[in-house]
Amino acid sequence: KDKNNVYYLGKKITGANAKTFGLLGKSSYSKDKNNVYYEGEKVENADIETFEIIEASEKAQDKNHKYERGKIIE
C-alpha cells in the first residue's frame, strides 16, 4: 500500500481505505474500516466487526456466516 491506495499483486483494490487497511494474520484475508477482502476482492456480506480467521487457514467467520477462500459456505 501507499499513502492513498492499497494493492494486491500489483492491482489496485478499488475502494480500499489505505489508512485503515491491514492484513488478518498470515491468511489471504485483509480488511479496512469498511470491508473485508480475500486476495484483494471484497468479501460480500462480511461483518467487519466480528470477522475472524479460523485457526491458520483460509477459513474465517463472522456473526452471520462462515467463509472459505472469501466465499460463504454452509
PDB file of N, CA and C in Angstrom:
ATOM      1  N   LYS A   1       0.848  -1.184   0.000  1.00  0.00           N
ATOM      2  CA  LYS A   1       0.000   0.000   0.000  1.00  0.00           C
ATOM      3  C   LYS A   1       0.881   1.230   0.000  1.00  0.00           C
ATOM      4  N   ASP A   2       0.324   2.315  -0.441  1.00  0.00           N
ATOM      5  CA  ASP A   2       0.994   3.601  -0.322  1.00  0.00           C
ATOM      6  C   ASP A   2       0.063   4.509   0.472  1.00  0.00           C
ATOM      7  N   LYS A   3       0.329   5.782   0.531  1.00  0.00           N
ATOM      8  CA  LYS A   3      -0.492   6.646   1.392  1.00  0.00           C
ATOM      9  C   LYS A   3      -1.929   6.817   0.900  1.00  0.00           C
ATOM     10  N   ASN A   4      -2.192   6.516  -0.378  1.00  0.00           N
ATOM     11  CA  ASN A   4      -3.530   6.718  -0.923  1.00  0.00           C
ATOM     12  C   ASN A   4      -4.252   5.448  -1.350  1.00  0.00           C
ATOM     13  N   ASN A   5      -3.509   4.403  -1.702  1.00  0.00           N
ATOM     14  CA  ASN A   5      -4.119   3.218  -2.289  1.00  0.00           C
ATOM     15  C   ASN A   5      -3.573   1.936  -1.690  1.00  0.00           C
ATOM     16  N   VAL A   6      -4.330   0.859  -1.921  1.00  0.00           N
ATOM     17  CA  VAL A   6      -3.934  -0.477  -1.488  1.00  0.00           C
ATOM     18  C   VAL A   6      -3.898  -1.356  -2.731  1.00  0.00           C
ATOM     19  N   TYR A   7      -2.930  -2.273  -2.780  1.00  0.00           N
ATOM     20  CA  TYR A   7      -2.742  -3.132  -3.948  1.00  0.00           C
ATOM     21  C   TYR A   7      -2.632  -4.590  -3.540  1.00  0.00           C
ATOM     22  N   TYR A   8      -3.076  -5.462  -4.433  1.00  0.00           N
ATOM     23  CA  TYR A   8      -2.875  -6.897  -4.257  1.00  0.00           C
ATOM     24  C   TYR A   8      -2.260  -7.413  -5.549  1.00  0.00           C
ATOM     25  N   LEU A   9      -1.068  -7.968  -5.462  1.00  0.00           N
ATOM     26  CA  LEU A   9      -0.318  -8.446  -6.630  1.00  0.00           C
ATOM     27  C   LEU A   9      -0.245  -7.384  -7.721  1.00  0.00           C
ATOM     28  N   GLY A  10      -0.022  -6.132  -7.317  1.00  0.00           N
ATOM     29  CA  GLY A  10       0.142  -5.028  -8.249  1.00  0.00           C
ATOM     30  C   GLY A  10      -1.144  -4.408  -8.753  1.00  0.00           C
ATOM     31  N   LYS A  11      -2.293  -4.984  -8.418  1.00  0.00           N
ATOM     32  CA  LYS A  11      -3.587  -4.458  -8.861  1.00  0.00           C
ATOM     33  C   LYS A  11      -4.227  -3.665  -7.724  1.00  0.00           C
ATOM     34  N   LYS A  12      -4.668  -2.454  -8.020  1.00  0.00           N
ATOM     35  CA  LYS A  12      -5.301  -1.597  -7.019  1.00  0.00           C
ATOM     36  C   LYS A  12      -6.595  -2.238  -6.521  1.00  0.00           C
ATOM     37  N   ILE A  13      -6.787  -2.229  -5.198  1.00  0.00           N
ATOM     38  CA  ILE A  13      -8.027  -2.708  -4.600  1.00  0.00           C
ATOM     39  C   ILE A  13      -8.977  -1.513  -4.556  1.00  0.00           C
ATOM     40  N   THR A  14      -9.925  -1.492  -5.447  1.00  0.00           N
ATOM     41  CA  THR A  14     -10.856  -0.376  -5.576  1.00  0.00           C
ATOM     42  C   THR A  14     -11.656  -0.191  -4.295  1.00  0.00           C
ATOM     43  N   GLY A  15     -11.646   1.013  -3.785  1.00  0.00           N
ATOM     44  CA  GLY A  15     -12.430   1.360  -2.610  1.00  0.00           C
ATOM     45  C   GLY A  15     -11.762   1.086  -1.279  1.00  0.00           C
ATOM     46  N   ALA A  16     -10.610   0.421  -1.277  1.00  0.00           N
ATOM     47  CA  ALA A  16      -9.939   0.112  -0.005  1.00  0.00           C
ATOM     48  C   ALA A  16      -9.380   1.396   0.616  1.00  0.00           C
ATOM     49  N   ASN A  17      -9.498   1.500   1.924  1.00  0.00           N
ATOM     50  CA  ASN A  17      -9.023   2.661   2.665  1.00  0.00           C
ATOM     51  C   ASN A  17      -7.598   2.398   3.145  1.00  0.00           C
ATOM     52  N   ALA A  18      -6.636   3.077   2.556  1.00  0.00           N
ATOM     53  CA  ALA A  18      -5.215   2.839   2.860  1.00  0.00           C
ATOM     54  C   ALA A  18      -4.869   3.134   4.314  1.00  0.00           C
ATOM     55  N   LYS A  19      -5.528   4.092   4.921  1.00  0.00           N
ATOM     56  CA  LYS A  19      -5.205   4.469   6.298  1.00  0.00           C
ATOM     57  C   LYS A  19      -5.620   3.408   7.308  1.00  0.00           C
ATOM     58  N   THR A  20      -6.683   2.658   7.026  1.00  0.00           N
ATOM     59  CA  THR A  20      -7.175   1.671   7.985  1.00  0.00           C
ATOM     60  C   THR A  20      -6.969   0.232   7.523  1.00  0.00           C
ATOM     61  N   PHE A  21      -6.335   0.029   6.384  1.00  0.00           N
ATOM     62  CA  PHE A  21      -6.159  -1.295   5.802  1.00  0.00           C
ATOM     63  C   PHE A  21      -5.101  -2.104   6.545  1.00  0.00           C
ATOM     64  N   GLY A  22      -5.390  -3.383   6.742  1.00  0.00           N
ATOM     65  CA  GLY A  22      -4.416  -4.265   7.370  1.00  0.00           C
ATOM     66  C   GLY A  22      -4.675  -5.723   7.035  1.00  0.00           C
ATOM     67  N   LEU A  23      -3.642  -6.526   7.120  1.00  0.00           N
ATOM     68  CA  LEU A  23      -3.744  -7.962   6.889  1.00  0.00           C
ATOM     69  C   LEU A  23      -4.306  -8.644   8.124  1.00  0.00           C
ATOM     70  N   LEU A  24      -4.983  -9.755   7.919  1.00  0.00           N
ATOM     71  CA  LEU A  24      -5.535 -10.531   9.027  1.00  0.00           C
ATOM     72  C   LEU A  24      -4.697 -11.792   9.194  1.00  0.00           C
ATOM     73  N   GLY A  25      -3.760 -11.727  10.102  1.00  0.00           N
ATOM     74  CA  GLY A  25      -2.892 -12.866  10.346  1.00  0.00           C
ATOM     75  C   GLY A  25      -2.037 -13.205   9.143  1.00  0.00           C
ATOM     76  N   LYS A  26      -1.768 -14.491   8.971  1.00  0.00           N
ATOM     77  CA  LYS A  26      -0.955 -14.954   7.846  1.00  0.00           C
ATOM     78  C   LYS A  26      -1.827 -15.519   6.738  1.00  0.00           C
ATOM     79  N   SER A  27      -3.064 -15.081   6.676  1.00  0.00           N
ATOM     80  CA  SER A  27      -4.006 -15.568   5.674  1.00  0.00           C
ATOM     81  C   SER A  27      -4.030 -14.637   4.471  1.00  0.00           C
ATOM     82  N   SER A  28      -4.889 -14.933   3.529  1.00  0.00           N
ATOM     83  CA  SER A  28      -5.089 -14.070   2.359  1.00  0.00           C
ATOM     84  C   SER A  28      -6.199 -13.056   2.598  1.00  0.00           C
ATOM     85  N   TYR A  29      -6.698 -12.996   3.837  1.00  0.00           N
ATOM     86  CA  TYR A  29      -7.742 -12.034   4.192  1.00  0.00           C
ATOM     87  C   TYR A  29      -7.119 -10.729   4.685  1.00  0.00           C
ATOM     88  N   SER A  30      -7.841  -9.651   4.459  1.00  0.00           N
ATOM     89  CA  SER A  30      -7.451  -8.331   4.944  1.00  0.00           C
ATOM     90  C   SER A  30      -8.733  -7.540   5.172  1.00  0.00           C
ATOM     91  N   LYS A  31      -8.603  -6.381   5.812  1.00  0.00           N
ATOM     92  CA  LYS A  31      -9.788  -5.542   5.985  1.00  0.00           C
ATOM     93  C   LYS A  31      -9.378  -4.099   6.214  1.00  0.00           C
ATOM     94  N   ASP A  32     -10.337  -3.225   5.986  1.00  0.00           N
ATOM     95  CA  ASP A  32     -10.192  -1.813   6.325  1.00  0.00           C
ATOM     96  C   ASP A  32     -11.412  -1.427   7.148  1.00  0.00           C
ATOM     97  N   LYS A  33     -11.653  -0.152   7.343  1.00  0.00           N
ATOM     98  CA  LYS A  33     -12.765   0.267   8.195  1.00  0.00           C
ATOM     99  C   LYS A  33     -14.137  -0.045   7.599  1.00  0.00           C
ATOM    100  N   ASN A  34     -14.185  -0.363   6.305  1.00  0.00           N
ATOM    101  CA  ASN A  34     -15.461  -0.582   5.644  1.00  0.00           C
ATOM    102  C   ASN A  34     -15.720  -2.002   5.165  1.00  0.00           C
ATOM    103  N   ASN A  35     -14.671  -2.752   4.801  1.00  0.00           N
ATOM    104  CA  ASN A  35     -14.851  -4.044   4.147  1.00  0.00           C
ATOM    105  C   ASN A  35     -13.799  -5.058   4.560  1.00  0.00           C
ATOM    106  N   VAL A  36     -14.124  -6.325   4.271  1.00  0.00           N
ATOM    107  CA  VAL A  36     -13.183  -7.433   4.375  1.00  0.00           C
ATOM    108  C   VAL A  36     -12.852  -7.840   2.946  1.00  0.00           C
ATOM    109  N   TYR A  37     -11.602  -8.247   2.718  1.00  0.00           N
ATOM    110  CA  TYR A  37     -11.145  -8.646   1.384  1.00  0.00           C
ATOM    111  C   TYR A  37     -10.466 -10.001   1.451  1.00  0.00           C
ATOM    112  N   TYR A  38     -10.586 -10.754   0.356  1.00  0.00           N
ATOM    113  CA  TYR A  38      -9.851 -12.003   0.199  1.00  0.00           C
ATOM    114  C   TYR A  38      -9.094 -11.909  -1.115  1.00  0.00           C
ATOM    115  N   GLU A  39      -7.800 -12.005  -1.049  1.00  0.00           N
ATOM    116  CA  GLU A  39      -6.926 -11.860  -2.219  1.00  0.00           C
ATOM    117  C   GLU A  39      -7.291 -10.616  -3.041  1.00  0.00           C
ATOM    118  N   GLY A  40      -7.583  -9.531  -2.330  1.00  0.00           N
ATOM    119  CA  GLY A  40      -7.851  -8.250  -2.974  1.00  0.00           C
ATOM    120  C   GLY A  40      -9.277  -8.028  -3.440  1.00  0.00           C
ATOM    121  N   GLU A  41     -10.135  -9.025  -3.278  1.00  0.00           N
ATOM    122  CA  GLU A  41     -11.540  -8.905  -3.685  1.00  0.00           C
ATOM    123  C   GLU A  41     -12.420  -8.757  -2.452  1.00  0.00           C
ATOM    124  N   LYS A  42     -13.402  -7.889  -2.533  1.00  0.00           N
ATOM    125  CA  LYS A  42     -14.321  -7.653  -1.418  1.00  0.00           C
ATOM    126  C   LYS A  42     -15.092  -8.931  -1.097  1.00  0.00           C
ATOM    127  N   VAL A  43     -15.176  -9.264   0.189  1.00  0.00           N
ATOM    128  CA  VAL A  43     -15.977 -10.401   0.648  1.00  0.00           C
ATOM    129  C   VAL A  43     -17.377  -9.856   0.922  1.00  0.00           C
ATOM    130  N   GLU A  44     -18.321 -10.260   0.100  1.00  0.00           N
ATOM    131  CA  GLU A  44     -19.692  -9.757   0.219  1.00  0.00           C
ATOM    132  C   GLU A  44     -20.327 -10.205   1.526  1.00  0.00           C
ATOM    133  N   ASN A  45     -21.059  -9.306   2.141  1.00  0.00           N
ATOM    134  CA  ASN A  45     -21.849  -9.547   3.349  1.00  0.00           C
ATOM    135  C   ASN A  45     -21.028  -9.844   4.597  1.00  0.00           C
ATOM    136  N   ALA A  46     -19.723  -9.630   4.576  1.00  0.00           N
ATOM    137  CA  ALA A  46     -18.902  -9.878   5.764  1.00  0.00           C
ATOM    138  C   ALA A  46     -19.114  -8.768   6.785  1.00  0.00           C
ATOM    139  N   ASP A  47     -19.226  -9.149   8.042  1.00  0.00           N
ATOM    140  CA  ASP A  47     -19.366  -8.196   9.141  1.00  0.00           C
ATOM    141  C   ASP A  47     -17.964  -7.873   9.661  1.00  0.00           C
ATOM    142  N   ILE A  48     -17.482  -6.653   9.402  1.00  0.00           N
ATOM    143  CA  ILE A  48     -16.101  -6.316   9.743  1.00  0.00           C
ATOM    144  C   ILE A  48     -15.838  -6.312  11.245  1.00  0.00           C
ATOM    145  N   GLU A  49     -16.854  -6.092  12.038  1.00  0.00           N
ATOM    146  CA  GLU A  49     -16.671  -6.037  13.488  1.00  0.00           C
ATOM    147  C   GLU A  49     -16.408  -7.414  14.092  1.00  0.00           C
ATOM    148  N   THR A  50     -17.012  -8.459  13.537  1.00  0.00           N
ATOM    149  CA  THR A  50     -16.886  -9.788  14.127  1.00  0.00           C
ATOM    150  C   THR A  50     -16.084 -10.758  13.261  1.00  0.00           C
ATOM    151  N   PHE A  51     -15.608 -10.328  12.114  1.00  0.00           N
ATOM    152  CA  PHE A  51     -14.884 -11.204  11.192  1.00  0.00           C
ATOM    153  C   PHE A  51     -13.565 -11.652  11.805  1.00  0.00           C
ATOM    154  N   GLU A  52     -13.290 -12.967  11.737  1.00  0.00           N
ATOM    155  CA  GLU A  52     -12.057 -13.505  12.288  1.00  0.00           C
ATOM    156  C   GLU A  52     -11.615 -14.731  11.506  1.00  0.00           C
ATOM    157  N   ILE A  53     -10.334 -14.988  11.513  1.00  0.00           N
ATOM    158  CA  ILE A  53      -9.764 -16.154  10.865  1.00  0.00           C
ATOM    159  C   ILE A  53      -9.942 -17.356  11.783  1.00  0.00           C
ATOM    160  N   ILE A  54     -10.288 -18.505  11.199  1.00  0.00           N
ATOM    161  CA  ILE A  54     -10.408 -19.745  11.956  1.00  0.00           C
ATOM    162  C   ILE A  54      -9.065 -20.457  11.861  1.00  0.00           C
ATOM    163  N   GLU A  55      -8.370 -20.513  12.974  1.00  0.00           N
ATOM    164  CA  GLU A  55      -7.039 -21.107  13.046  1.00  0.00           C
ATOM    165  C   GLU A  55      -6.136 -20.485  11.989  1.00  0.00           C
ATOM    166  N   ALA A  56      -5.166 -21.195  11.493  1.00  0.00           N
ATOM    167  CA  ALA A  56      -4.253 -20.666  10.465  1.00  0.00           C
ATOM    168  C   ALA A  56      -4.658 -21.248   9.119  1.00  0.00           C
ATOM    169  N   SER A  57      -5.820 -20.842   8.633  1.00  0.00           N
ATOM    170  CA  SER A  57      -6.340 -21.421   7.397  1.00  0.00           C
ATOM    171  C   SER A  57      -6.945 -20.348   6.514  1.00  0.00           C
ATOM    172  N   GLU A  58      -7.532 -20.791   5.430  1.00  0.00           N
ATOM    173  CA  GLU A  58      -8.241 -19.890   4.528  1.00  0.00           C
ATOM    174  C   GLU A  58      -9.717 -19.807   4.918  1.00  0.00           C
ATOM    175  N   LYS A  59     -10.044 -20.301   6.100  1.00  0.00           N
ATOM    176  CA  LYS A  59     -11.414 -20.237   6.595  1.00  0.00           C
ATOM    177  C   LYS A  59     -11.539 -19.091   7.586  1.00  0.00           C
ATOM    178  N   ALA A  60     -12.730 -18.507   7.631  1.00  0.00           N
ATOM    179  CA  ALA A  60     -12.998 -17.388   8.523  1.00  0.00           C
ATOM    180  C   ALA A  60     -14.475 -17.421   8.895  1.00  0.00           C
ATOM    181  N   GLN A  61     -14.851 -16.546   9.823  1.00  0.00           N
ATOM    182  CA  GLN A  61     -16.252 -16.458  10.213  1.00  0.00           C
ATOM    183  C   GLN A  61     -16.548 -15.078  10.760  1.00  0.00           C
ATOM    184  N   ASP A  62     -17.834 -14.739  10.724  1.00  0.00           N
ATOM    185  CA  ASP A  62     -18.323 -13.562  11.419  1.00  0.00           C
ATOM    186  C   ASP A  62     -19.626 -13.958  12.085  1.00  0.00           C
ATOM    187  N   LYS A  63     -20.353 -13.011  12.623  1.00  0.00           N
ATOM    188  CA  LYS A  63     -21.576 -13.344  13.351  1.00  0.00           C
ATOM    189  C   LYS A  63     -22.668 -13.911  12.450  1.00  0.00           C
ATOM    190  N   ASN A  64     -22.538 -13.717  11.142  1.00  0.00           N
ATOM    191  CA  ASN A  64     -23.583 -14.141  10.217  1.00  0.00           C
ATOM    192  C   ASN A  64     -23.239 -15.367   9.371  1.00  0.00           C
ATOM    193  N   HIS A  65     -21.968 -15.566   9.046  1.00  0.00           N
ATOM    194  CA  HIS A  65     -21.599 -16.598   8.082  1.00  0.00           C
ATOM    195  C   HIS A  65     -20.247 -17.227   8.400  1.00  0.00           C
ATOM    196  N   LYS A  66     -19.978 -18.342   7.716  1.00  0.00           N
ATOM    197  CA  LYS A  66     -18.645 -18.941   7.666  1.00  0.00           C
ATOM    198  C   LYS A  66     -18.171 -18.802   6.231  1.00  0.00           C
ATOM    199  N   TYR A  67     -16.855 -18.612   6.066  1.00  0.00           N
ATOM    200  CA  TYR A  67     -16.284 -18.350   4.751  1.00  0.00           C
ATOM    201  C   TYR A  67     -15.114 -19.292   4.497  1.00  0.00           C
ATOM    202  N   GLU A  68     -14.921 -19.628   3.234  1.00  0.00           N
ATOM    203  CA  GLU A  68     -13.721 -20.332   2.814  1.00  0.00           C
ATOM    204  C   GLU A  68     -13.266 -19.705   1.514  1.00  0.00           C
ATOM    205  N   ARG A  69     -12.021 -19.239   1.514  1.00  0.00           N
ATOM    206  CA  ARG A  69     -11.440 -18.565   0.352  1.00  0.00           C
ATOM    207  C   ARG A  69     -12.314 -17.398  -0.138  1.00  0.00           C
ATOM    208  N   GLY A  70     -12.911 -16.678   0.824  1.00  0.00           N
ATOM    209  CA  GLY A  70     -13.661 -15.472   0.514  1.00  0.00           C
ATOM    210  C   GLY A  70     -15.113 -15.685   0.142  1.00  0.00           C
ATOM    211  N   LYS A  71     -15.587 -16.919   0.118  1.00  0.00           N
ATOM    212  CA  LYS A  71     -16.970 -17.218  -0.250  1.00  0.00           C
ATOM    213  C   LYS A  71     -17.711 -17.792   0.951  1.00  0.00           C
ATOM    214  N   ILE A  72     -19.003 -17.491   1.049  1.00  0.00           N
ATOM    215  CA  ILE A  72     -19.837 -18.025   2.110  1.00  0.00           C
ATOM    216  C   ILE A  72     -19.991 -19.531   1.915  1.00  0.00           C
ATOM    217  N   ILE A  73     -19.822 -20.281   3.009  1.00  0.00           N
ATOM    218  CA  ILE A  73     -20.042 -21.721   2.965  1.00  0.00           C
ATOM    219  C   ILE A  73     -21.125 -22.084   3.957  1.00  0.00           C
ATOM    220  N   GLU A  74     -21.742 -23.204   3.756  1.00  0.00           N
ATOM    221  CA  GLU A  74     -22.806 -23.686   4.661  1.00  0.00           C
ATOM    222  C   GLU A  74     -22.217 -24.531   5.746  1.00  0.00           C
TER     223      GLU A  74
END
